[in-house]
Short mmCIF file of C-alpha atoms in Angstrom, two decimals:
data_model
loop_
_atom_site.label_atom_id
_atom_site.label_comp_id
_atom_site.label_asym_id
_atom_site.label_seq_id
_atom_site.Cartn_x
_atom_site.Cartn_y
_atom_site.Cartn_z
CA MET H 29 0.01 0.01 0.01
CA ALA H 30 1.33 3.44 -0.86
CA SER H 31 2.38 5.69 1.96
CA ALA H 32 0.61 8.87 2.71
CA THR H 33 3.52 10.93 1.42
CA SER H 34 3.81 9.11 -1.90
CA VAL H 35 2.82 10.86 -5.11
CA GLU H 36 -0.19 9.29 -6.67
CA SER H 37 0.00 8.42 -10.37
CA PRO H 38 -2.76 9.74 -12.66
CA PRO H 39 -5.53 7.11 -13.25
CA TYR H 40 -4.81 4.86 -16.14
CA THR H 41 -6.74 5.78 -19.38
CA ALA H 42 -6.74 3.26 -22.21
CA PRO H 43 -6.05 4.71 -25.59
CA ALA H 44 -9.13 4.92 -27.82
CA SER H 45 -7.42 2.85 -30.52
CA ARG H 46 -6.63 0.01 -28.13
CA GLY H 47 -9.57 -2.16 -29.00
CA PRO H 48 -8.05 -4.04 -31.90
CA ARG H 49 -4.79 -4.54 -30.02
CA SER H 50 -6.67 -5.77 -26.98
CA ALA H 51 -8.55 -8.33 -29.15
CA SER H 52 -5.28 -9.59 -30.61
CA ILE H 53 -3.78 -10.05 -27.10
CA SER H 54 -6.82 -11.88 -25.86
CA LEU H 55 -6.99 -14.27 -28.79
CA LEU H 56 -3.32 -15.32 -28.20
CA ALA H 57 -4.83 -17.69 -25.57
CA ILE H 58 -5.88 -19.81 -28.60
CA SER H 59 -2.30 -20.03 -29.77
CA LEU H 60 -1.10 -20.84 -26.29
CA GLY H 61 -3.67 -23.54 -25.82
CA SER H 62 -2.70 -25.12 -29.24
CA ALA H 63 0.99 -25.15 -28.17
CA GLY H 64 0.05 -26.58 -24.80
CA LEU H 65 -1.90 -29.45 -26.33
CA GLY H 66 0.97 -30.00 -28.75
CA GLY H 67 3.23 -30.44 -25.80
CA ALA H 68 0.91 -33.04 -24.28
CA TRP H 69 0.91 -35.01 -27.53
CA GLN H 70 4.70 -34.64 -27.61
CA ALA H 71 4.93 -36.15 -24.11
CA ALA H 72 2.67 -38.97 -25.20
CA ALA H 73 4.78 -39.61 -28.30
CA SER H 74 7.67 -40.71 -26.13
CA ALA H 75 5.50 -42.40 -23.42
CA VAL H 76 2.85 -44.29 -25.42
CA SER H 77 4.05 -43.99 -29.00
CA ALA H 78 1.44 -41.43 -29.85
CA TRP H 79 1.69 -39.81 -33.27
CA ILE H 80 4.35 -37.01 -33.21
CA GLN H 81 2.63 -35.64 -36.35
CA VAL H 82 -0.32 -34.55 -34.20
CA SER H 83 1.99 -32.57 -32.06
CA ASP H 84 3.66 -31.08 -35.16
CA VAL H 85 0.22 -29.99 -36.52
CA LEU H 86 -0.79 -28.46 -33.23
CA TYR H 87 2.38 -26.43 -32.96
CA ALA H 88 2.11 -25.43 -36.58
CA VAL H 89 -1.48 -24.17 -35.99
CA SER H 90 -0.23 -22.40 -32.85
CA GLY H 91 2.56 -20.67 -34.80
CA LEU H 92 0.26 -19.58 -37.55
CA ILE H 93 -2.24 -18.06 -35.11
CA TRP H 94 0.63 -16.51 -33.23
CA VAL H 95 2.04 -14.77 -36.41
CA VAL H 96 -1.35 -13.58 -37.62
CA LEU H 97 -2.29 -12.07 -34.27
CA LEU H 98 1.12 -10.58 -33.69
CA ALA H 99 0.94 -8.97 -37.11
CA ALA H 100 -2.54 -7.59 -36.30
CA TYR H 101 -1.17 -6.23 -33.00
CA VAL H 102 1.69 -4.44 -34.76
CA ARG H 103 -0.60 -3.14 -37.57
CA HIS H 104 -2.83 -1.43 -34.96
CA GLY H 105 0.09 0.35 -33.36
CA GLY H 106 1.60 -2.28 -31.06
CA ALA H 107 5.10 -1.55 -32.37
CA ARG H 108 5.02 2.04 -30.96
CA TRP H 109 6.58 2.36 -27.61
CA ARG H 110 3.80 4.63 -26.27
CA ASN H 111 1.16 2.01 -27.12
CA LEU H 112 3.24 -0.92 -25.96
CA ARG H 113 3.85 0.81 -22.56
CA ALA H 114 0.16 1.58 -22.24
CA ASP H 115 -0.73 -2.04 -22.96
CA LEU H 116 1.83 -3.34 -20.42
CA ARG H 117 0.41 -0.99 -17.83
CA HIS H 118 -3.19 -2.08 -18.45
CA PRO H 119 -4.43 -3.38 -15.10
CA GLY H 120 -6.60 -6.12 -16.50
CA GLN H 121 -4.73 -7.45 -19.52
CA GLY H 122 -1.06 -6.25 -19.37
CA PHE H 123 0.04 -9.74 -18.15
CA ALA H 124 -1.21 -11.31 -21.40
CA LEU H 125 1.51 -9.69 -23.45
CA ALA H 126 3.79 -12.37 -21.93
CA TYR H 127 1.94 -14.83 -24.22
CA VAL H 128 4.11 -13.59 -27.12
CA PRO H 129 7.52 -14.78 -25.96
CA ILE H 130 6.12 -17.77 -24.05
CA ILE H 131 4.50 -19.19 -27.15
CA GLY H 132 7.68 -18.47 -29.10
CA MET H 133 9.68 -20.58 -26.59
CA LEU H 134 7.23 -23.44 -26.75
CA ILE H 135 7.31 -23.56 -30.55
CA THR H 136 11.11 -23.25 -30.65
CA GLY H 137 11.56 -26.10 -28.22
CA HIS H 138 9.28 -28.42 -30.16
CA PHE H 139 10.89 -27.84 -33.56
CA SER H 140 14.48 -27.80 -32.21
CA ARG H 141 14.93 -31.37 -33.48
CA PHE H 142 15.25 -29.92 -37.01
CA GLY H 143 18.19 -27.66 -36.05
CA GLN H 144 19.27 -27.17 -32.42
CA GLU H 145 21.81 -24.39 -33.05
CA GLY H 146 19.25 -22.14 -34.81
CA ALA H 147 16.68 -23.05 -32.09
CA ARG H 148 19.10 -21.92 -29.37
CA TRP H 149 19.44 -18.46 -30.98
CA ALA H 150 15.68 -18.13 -31.34
CA TYR H 151 15.20 -19.33 -27.73
CA ALA H 152 17.71 -16.72 -26.52
CA VAL H 153 15.62 -13.96 -28.26
CA PHE H 154 12.35 -15.19 -26.65
CA LEU H 155 13.90 -15.72 -23.28
CA VAL H 156 15.23 -12.19 -23.17
CA ALA H 157 11.89 -10.87 -24.35
CA ALA H 158 10.00 -12.91 -21.72
CA ALA H 159 12.36 -11.71 -18.97
CA LEU H 160 12.02 -8.03 -20.04
CA VAL H 161 8.26 -8.26 -20.18
CA ALA H 162 8.05 -9.97 -16.77
CA ALA H 163 10.50 -7.53 -15.16
CA ARG H 164 8.69 -4.53 -16.67
CA LEU H 165 5.26 -5.84 -15.45
CA LEU H 166 6.61 -6.62 -11.99
CA ALA H 167 8.30 -3.22 -11.70
CA HIS H 168 5.03 -1.55 -12.64
CA TRP H 169 3.10 -3.66 -10.17
CA LEU H 170 5.52 -2.92 -7.33
CA THR H 171 4.73 0.77 -7.55
CA GLY H 172 1.29 0.05 -6.07
CA THR H 173 -0.62 0.42 -9.33
CA LEU H 174 -2.54 -2.84 -8.65
CA SER H 175 -3.77 -1.71 -5.23
CA GLU H 176 -7.25 -0.89 -6.55
CA THR H 177 -7.34 -3.91 -8.94
CA ALA H 178 -8.87 -7.25 -8.29
CA LEU H 179 -5.83 -9.60 -8.36
CA HIS H 180 -6.37 -12.91 -10.14
CA PRO H 181 -4.12 -15.90 -11.04
CA GLY H 182 -3.50 -14.66 -14.59
CA TYR H 183 -0.84 -12.37 -13.07
CA LEU H 184 1.24 -15.53 -12.34
CA LEU H 185 1.68 -16.27 -16.05
CA PRO H 186 4.67 -13.85 -16.80
CA VAL H 187 6.46 -14.10 -13.47
CA SER H 188 6.13 -17.82 -12.58
CA SER H 189 4.65 -19.98 -15.42
CA GLY H 190 6.84 -18.18 -18.02
CA PRO H 191 10.14 -19.02 -16.22
CA PHE H 192 9.01 -22.61 -15.71
CA ILE H 193 8.22 -22.93 -19.44
CA ALA H 194 11.65 -21.29 -20.19
CA SER H 195 13.24 -23.99 -18.05
CA ILE H 196 11.51 -26.76 -19.90
CA THR H 197 12.67 -25.38 -23.30
CA ALA H 198 16.21 -24.92 -21.95
CA SER H 199 16.34 -28.61 -20.89
CA THR H 200 15.09 -29.54 -24.36
CA LEU H 201 17.92 -27.53 -25.89
CA ARG H 202 20.45 -29.12 -23.50
CA LEU H 203 21.10 -25.90 -21.60
CA PRO H 204 21.06 -27.20 -18.04
CA GLU H 205 22.40 -24.04 -16.37
CA VAL H 206 19.82 -21.92 -18.03
CA ALA H 207 17.14 -24.43 -17.10
CA ALA H 208 18.18 -24.31 -13.42
CA ALA H 209 18.29 -20.49 -13.37
CA ALA H 210 14.84 -20.14 -15.04
CA PHE H 211 13.44 -22.79 -12.62
CA ALA H 212 14.69 -20.89 -9.61
CA VAL H 213 13.03 -17.61 -10.80
CA GLY H 214 9.74 -19.47 -11.37
CA VAL H 215 9.78 -20.95 -7.87
CA LEU H 216 10.65 -17.66 -6.17
CA TYR H 217 7.87 -15.63 -7.82
CA TRP H 218 5.32 -18.44 -7.63
CA LEU H 219 5.82 -18.50 -3.87
CA ALA H 220 5.98 -14.71 -3.47
CA PHE H 221 3.38 -13.44 -5.91
CA GLY H 222 1.18 -16.56 -5.58
CA THR H 223 0.86 -15.90 -1.85
CA VAL H 224 -0.22 -12.31 -2.52
CA ILE H 225 -2.82 -13.43 -5.07
CA LEU H 226 -4.27 -16.14 -2.88
CA GLY H 227 -4.49 -13.74 0.02
CA SER H 228 -6.28 -11.22 -2.11
CA LEU H 229 -8.73 -13.85 -3.44
CA VAL H 230 -9.55 -14.95 0.10
CA THR H 231 -9.88 -11.49 1.73
CA SER H 232 -11.19 -9.27 -1.07
CA SER H 233 -14.43 -9.10 -2.92
CA PRO H 234 -15.24 -11.87 -5.40
CA LEU H 235 -13.75 -11.57 -8.82
CA PRO H 236 -15.94 -9.97 -11.48
CA PRO H 237 -17.41 -12.58 -13.86
CA PRO H 238 -15.08 -11.81 -16.80
CA ALA H 239 -12.00 -12.61 -14.67
CA ARG H 240 -13.31 -15.75 -13.01
CA PRO H 241 -12.04 -18.17 -15.72
CA THR H 242 -8.48 -17.09 -14.76
CA LEU H 243 -8.99 -19.11 -11.47
CA THR H 244 -8.09 -22.21 -13.54
CA VAL H 245 -4.61 -20.67 -14.07
CA LEU H 246 -3.86 -21.75 -10.51
CA ILE H 247 -3.23 -25.16 -12.11
CA ILE H 248 -0.50 -23.99 -14.44
CA PRO H 249 2.45 -23.26 -12.05
CA PRO H 250 2.50 -26.74 -10.42
CA ALA H 251 1.86 -28.45 -13.83
CA VAL H 252 4.61 -26.63 -15.75
CA GLY H 253 6.83 -26.47 -12.69
CA GLY H 254 6.61 -30.20 -12.30
CA SER H 255 7.25 -30.77 -16.01
CA ALA H 256 10.28 -28.50 -15.77
CA TRP H 257 11.72 -30.54 -12.90
CA LEU H 258 11.13 -33.83 -14.70
CA ALA H 259 12.64 -32.48 -17.94
CA ALA H 260 15.70 -31.29 -16.05
CA HIS H 261 16.19 -34.71 -14.31
CA GLY H 262 15.69 -37.09 -17.20
CA GLY H 263 12.08 -37.86 -16.39
CA ARG H 264 12.98 -39.39 -12.97
CA LEU H 265 10.48 -38.77 -10.19
CA ASP H 266 12.13 -37.79 -6.88
CA GLY H 267 10.97 -35.99 -3.74
CA VAL H 268 10.63 -32.66 -5.50
CA GLY H 269 8.61 -34.27 -8.35
CA HIS H 270 6.31 -35.90 -5.87
CA GLY H 271 5.84 -32.52 -4.17
CA PHE H 272 4.87 -30.85 -7.45
CA SER H 273 2.41 -33.71 -8.13
CA GLY H 274 0.87 -33.30 -4.64
CA ILE H 275 0.33 -29.56 -5.14
CA LEU H 276 -1.12 -30.17 -8.56
CA PHE H 277 -3.58 -32.84 -7.36
CA PHE H 278 -4.69 -30.57 -4.52
CA THR H 279 -5.15 -27.63 -6.88
CA LEU H 280 -7.18 -29.77 -9.31
CA ALA H 281 -9.53 -30.65 -6.46
CA LEU H 282 -9.82 -26.92 -5.56
CA VAL H 283 -10.64 -25.98 -9.12
CA ALA H 284 -13.22 -28.81 -9.36
CA PHE H 285 -15.09 -27.26 -6.47
CA LEU H 286 -14.84 -23.86 -8.22
CA LEU H 287 -16.47 -25.19 -11.42
CA PRO H 288 -20.02 -24.04 -10.49
CA THR H 289 -18.56 -20.57 -10.07
CA LEU H 290 -16.91 -20.70 -13.41
CA ARG H 291 -19.97 -21.76 -15.31
CA GLU H 292 -20.65 -19.46 -18.34
CA ARG H 293 -24.10 -18.77 -19.76
CA SER H 294 -22.90 -18.18 -23.35
CA PHE H 295 -19.80 -18.70 -25.43
CA HIS H 296 -17.08 -16.13 -25.77
CA THR H 297 -13.41 -16.41 -26.90
CA GLY H 298 -12.21 -15.71 -23.38
CA LEU H 299 -13.06 -19.40 -22.64
CA TRP H 300 -9.85 -20.35 -24.39
CA VAL H 301 -8.09 -19.50 -21.11
CA TYR H 302 -9.20 -23.01 -19.95
CA ILE H 303 -7.20 -24.97 -22.59
CA PHE H 304 -3.65 -24.29 -21.53
CA PRO H 305 -4.28 -25.37 -17.85
CA VAL H 306 -5.89 -28.61 -19.18
CA ALA H 307 -3.09 -29.23 -21.65
CA ALA H 308 -0.31 -28.45 -19.17
CA THR H 309 -1.90 -30.81 -16.64
CA THR H 310 -2.23 -33.51 -19.25
CA ASN H 311 1.45 -33.08 -20.26
CA PHE H 312 2.63 -33.43 -16.61
CA LEU H 313 0.31 -36.34 -15.77
CA VAL H 314 1.37 -38.29 -18.84
CA ARG H 315 5.01 -37.93 -17.81
CA TRP H 316 4.25 -38.49 -14.16
CA SER H 317 2.19 -41.71 -14.74
CA TYR H 318 5.23 -43.31 -16.37
CA ALA H 319 7.71 -42.01 -13.97
CA ALA H 320 5.57 -43.24 -11.02
CA ASP H 321 4.88 -46.54 -12.78
CA VAL H 322 1.16 -46.07 -12.44
CA PRO H 323 -0.89 -49.30 -13.24
CA ASP H 324 -2.46 -49.19 -16.72
CA ARG H 325 -0.49 -46.03 -17.31
CA GLU H 326 -0.87 -46.36 -21.13
CA ALA H 327 -4.68 -46.32 -20.84
CA VAL H 328 -4.36 -43.39 -18.38
CA ALA H 329 -2.23 -41.45 -20.90
CA TRP H 330 -4.66 -42.06 -23.75
CA ALA H 331 -7.66 -41.10 -21.62
CA LEU H 332 -5.97 -37.81 -20.55
CA LEU H 333 -5.10 -37.07 -24.23
CA ALA H 334 -8.74 -37.76 -25.26
CA VAL H 335 -10.16 -35.38 -22.66
CA ALA H 336 -7.78 -32.58 -23.47
CA SER H 337 -8.12 -33.04 -27.28
CA GLY H 338 -11.88 -33.24 -26.99
CA ALA H 339 -12.03 -29.95 -24.96
CA PHE H 340 -9.79 -28.33 -27.61
CA LEU H 341 -11.89 -29.53 -30.59
CA LEU H 342 -15.11 -28.48 -28.79
CA LEU H 343 -13.80 -24.99 -28.13
CA GLY H 344 -12.46 -24.82 -31.73
CA ALA H 345 -15.89 -25.72 -33.15
CA ALA H 346 -17.66 -23.27 -30.88
CA THR H 347 -15.24 -20.56 -31.99
CA LEU H 348 -15.87 -21.18 -35.63
CA VAL H 349 -19.61 -21.06 -35.08
CA HIS H 350 -19.25 -17.92 -33.01
CA GLY H 351 -17.09 -16.26 -35.64
CA GLY H 352 -19.55 -17.18 -38.40
CA ARG H 353 -22.42 -15.71 -36.45
CA LEU H 354 -20.57 -12.48 -35.86
CA TRP H 355 -19.66 -12.28 -39.58
CA ARG H 356 -23.31 -12.71 -40.57
CA LEU H 357 -24.37 -10.04 -38.06
CA ARG H 358 -21.80 -7.55 -39.35
CA SER H 359 -22.79 -8.25 -42.97
CA GLY H 360 -26.42 -7.58 -42.17
CA ARG H 361 -27.58 -11.23 -42.31
CA HIS H 362 -29.81 -12.58 -39.55
CA PRO H 363 -28.32 -15.74 -37.99
CA ASN H 364 -31.71 -17.42 -37.85
CA ARG H 365 -31.85 -17.51 -41.65
CA TRP H 366 -28.95 -20.02 -41.70
#
């Protein structure tokens, strides 16, 4: 809380032209979800001989969406420092800009098998970008600018989940020192900032309905953190790995009890925020079931993949229907005529 002698900053005012940029940032959740599901299929490819081509397609789709949305963001002024700074400072959506380098790292790690040296250079660029975005966001938050904002777990994405994902990619690229450093950053800010967010959720007013789907983001840190630990230790499950699995299982139970609160009356593209938590959990549990020698682990892995892939396809179909309905409305055609 700011002291009485501190100088208050003027209230944040979003630029009038921010709408298209905001839409591009929000839709990046589709790209992140595609990459996350691709990672789950990649884990299954080594565990149950699943088809790596499915993972390749999902990552390719993620990359295509990422490029299109990033181009749209730049076209609407995102490359201008004034607009970028305003978007980073946005109290409700600034954290989502971390999607850009995080998705880049995920795609780079997956396709590194076609050229590791080039992948390392691309990873270095995305790693630095992710670190700068996270540090800039955290520096902005530490000035007390979030004191009047309802905190939600989405703020964990750049400062905790991002470093864990950076650690996973570093292990894939055989950079163990970088993996260890990124993992340490993820743990520190998960514990520090996660405690603040949980305290705010318990003691403050309920989240507004548009922000409630971000409660599922609580699943991401233990899922990607556990995957990062397994990746750094050759898939072996030790005490730390069991600790991550325990936190994940407890968090899954917590989110299950929250599901009635998260129920939506109608479809909107913000529902894509659910896919990456589901995909990240599937990724970790596929790896964990084999590391823990779970009975019938192959059937468990395929069942997890079926649920995650089904949710992805369902949301994809709903998005296409939603997009078609919007197009007909904008073109003056009544949806009931189709």
